Coordinates of C-alpha atoms in Angstrom, one line a residue:
X18 CA 0.0 0.0 0.0
X19 CA 2.8 2.4 0.9
X20 CA 4.6 1.6 -2.4
X21 CA 1.5 2.4 -4.4
X22 CA 1.2 5.7 -2.6
X23 CA 4.8 6.6 -3.2
X24 CA 4.6 5.7 -6.9
X25 CA 1.5 7.8 -7.3
X26 CA 3.1 10.7 -5.5
X27 CA 6.3 10.4 -7.7
X28 CA 4.2 10.2 -10.8
X29 CA 2.2 13.3 -9.8
X30 CA 5.4 15.2 -9.0
X31 CA 7.0 14.3 -12.4
X32 CA 3.8 15.3 -14.3
X33 CA 3.8 18.7 -12.5
X34 CA 7.4 19.4 -13.1
X35 CA 7.1 18.6 -16.8
X36 CA 4.0 20.8 -17.0
X37 CA 5.9 23.8 -15.5
X38 CA 8.9 23.1 -17.8
X39 CA 6.6 23.3 -20.8
X40 CA 5.0 26.4 -19.5
X41 CA 8.4 28.1 -18.9
X42 CA 9.6 27.1 -22.4
X43 CA 6.4 28.5 -24.0
X44 CA 6.6 31.7 -22.1
X45 CA 10.3 32.1 -23.0
X46 CA 9.3 31.8 -26.7
X47 CA 6.7 34.4 -26.3
X48 CA 9.1 36.8 -24.5
X49 CA 11.7 36.4 -27.3
X50 CA 9.3 37.6 -30.0
X51 CA 9.6 41.1 -31.4
X52 CA 5.9 41.3 -32.1
X53 CA 3.4 39.1 -30.3
X54 CA -0.1 38.1 -31.3
X55 CA -3.3 39.0 -29.4
X56 CA -3.4 35.4 -28.2
X57 CA 0.1 35.7 -26.7
X58 CA -0.8 39.0 -25.2
X59 CA -3.9 37.6 -23.6
X60 CA -1.9 34.7 -22.1
X61 CA 0.8 36.9 -20.7
X62 CA -1.5 39.5 -19.1
X63 CA -4.2 37.0 -17.9
X64 CA -1.6 34.7 -16.4
X65 CA 0.1 37.7 -14.7
X66 CA -3.2 38.7 -13.2
X67 CA -3.9 35.2 -12.0
X68 CA -7.1 35.0 -14.1
X69 CA -6.0 31.9 -16.0
X70 CA -3.8 29.1 -14.8
X71 CA -0.3 28.8 -16.3
X72 CA -1.1 25.6 -18.1
X73 CA -3.7 27.2 -20.4
X74 CA -2.7 27.6 -24.0
X75 CA -2.6 31.1 -25.6
X76 CA -5.7 30.3 -27.7
X77 CA -7.6 29.2 -24.6
X78 CA -6.5 32.3 -22.7
X79 CA -7.8 34.4 -25.6
X80 CA -11.2 32.6 -25.6
X81 CA -11.4 33.3 -21.8
X82 CA -10.6 37.0 -22.5
X83 CA -13.4 37.2 -25.1
X84 CA -15.9 35.8 -22.6
X85 CA -14.8 38.4 -20.0
X86 CA -15.1 41.4 -22.4
X87 CA -18.7 42.4 -23.0
X88 CA -19.8 44.3 -26.0
X89 CA -16.4 44.2 -27.7
X90 CA -15.9 42.6 -31.1
X91 CA -12.2 41.5 -30.8
X92 CA -9.9 40.9 -33.7
X93 CA -8.7 37.5 -34.8
X94 CA -6.3 36.0 -32.2
X95 CA -3.4 35.7 -34.5
X96 CA -3.5 39.5 -35.3
X97 CA -0.4 41.4 -34.2
X98 CA -1.0 43.1 -30.8
X99 CA -0.6 46.9 -30.4
X100 CA -0.1 48.9 -27.3
X101 CA -3.7 50.0 -27.5
X102 CA -4.8 46.3 -27.6
X103 CA -2.5 45.6 -24.6
X104 CA -4.1 48.5 -22.7
X105 CA -7.6 47.0 -23.2
X106 CA -6.5 43.5 -22.3
X107 CA -4.6 44.7 -19.2
X108 CA -7.5 46.9 -18.0
X109 CA -9.8 44.0 -18.4
X110 CA -7.4 41.4 -16.8
X111 CA -6.5 43.6 -13.8
X112 CA -10.0 45.2 -13.5
X113 CA -8.7 48.8 -13.8
X114 CA -11.6 51.3 -13.6
X115 CA -12.6 52.6 -17.0
X116 CA -12.6 56.2 -18.0
X117 CA -15.7 58.1 -19.0
X118 CA -15.4 57.6 -22.7
X119 CA -14.2 54.0 -22.4
X120 CA -17.2 53.1 -20.3
X121 CA -19.3 54.2 -23.3
X122 CA -17.1 52.8 -26.1
X123 CA -15.0 49.8 -24.9
X124 CA -12.4 49.9 -27.6
X125 CA -8.6 49.8 -27.5
X126 CA -8.1 53.5 -28.4
X127 CA -9.9 54.7 -25.2
X128 CA -8.3 52.0 -23.0
X129 CA -5.0 53.3 -24.2
X130 CA -6.0 56.9 -23.3
X131 CA -7.2 55.9 -19.9
X132 CA -4.0 53.8 -19.2
X133 CA -1.8 56.7 -20.3
X134 CA -3.8 59.1 -18.1
X135 CA -3.4 56.8 -15.1
X136 CA 0.3 56.6 -15.7
X137 CA 0.4 52.9 -16.5
X138 CA 1.7 53.6 -20.0
X139 CA 4.3 56.2 -20.9
X140 CA 3.3 59.6 -22.4
X141 CA 5.4 59.1 -25.5
X142 CA 3.8 55.7 -26.5
X143 CA 2.1 55.4 -29.8
X144 CA -1.1 53.3 -29.6
X145 CA -0.5 51.6 -33.0
X146 CA 3.1 50.4 -32.2
X147 CA 3.5 46.6 -32.1
X148 CA 4.3 45.0 -28.8
X149 CA 7.2 42.7 -28.1
X150 CA 7.0 39.9 -25.5
X151 CA 9.3 41.8 -23.1
X152 CA 7.2 44.9 -23.4
X153 CA 4.0 43.0 -22.7
X154 CA 5.6 41.6 -19.5
X155 CA 6.7 45.0 -18.5
X156 CA 3.2 46.4 -19.0
X157 CA 1.7 43.5 -17.0
X158 CA 4.0 44.4 -14.1
X159 CA 2.9 48.1 -14.5
X160 CA -0.8 47.0 -14.3
X161 CA 0.0 44.9 -11.2
X162 CA 1.8 47.9 -9.6
X163 CA -1.3 50.0 -10.2
X164 CA -3.6 47.5 -8.6
X165 CA -1.3 47.1 -5.6
X166 CA -1.2 50.9 -5.2
X167 CA -4.9 50.8 -4.6
X168 CA -6.1 51.8 -8.1
X169 CA -5.4 55.6 -7.7
X170 CA -6.6 58.1 -10.3
X171 CA -2.9 58.6 -11.4
X172 CA 0.3 56.8 -10.5

């Protein structure tokens, strides 16, 4: 009986380690990209917010994001992500309060403006610039800092 328990425990530990190894490898590939897709952006930001588990695929994270976002007709998942798209995904994932215009029109342009006003995104950013994997991770940490600061009007 004890052997069966130990074998089961060992098998579970090995399966868990291989799962985290695959997740780290997949995340490393995303971070190395010069321009990520919307699916990759959804995975990075939703995983950083704790909204999806690390073992989710990028496509599954994007589907989860689409279910969370009401009234928004998103682009195809393999479309290149822009800073404006990252703003909308980040505000949704980290539940950042919307600005007045964004509450009326939930589109990336107004999410970008609200994120820039709140100090999450730099003043010199262009909303149509493509986002690299490293930049997406940096923006995820900025959104997390904003939430930990108590969601102030400005950072």
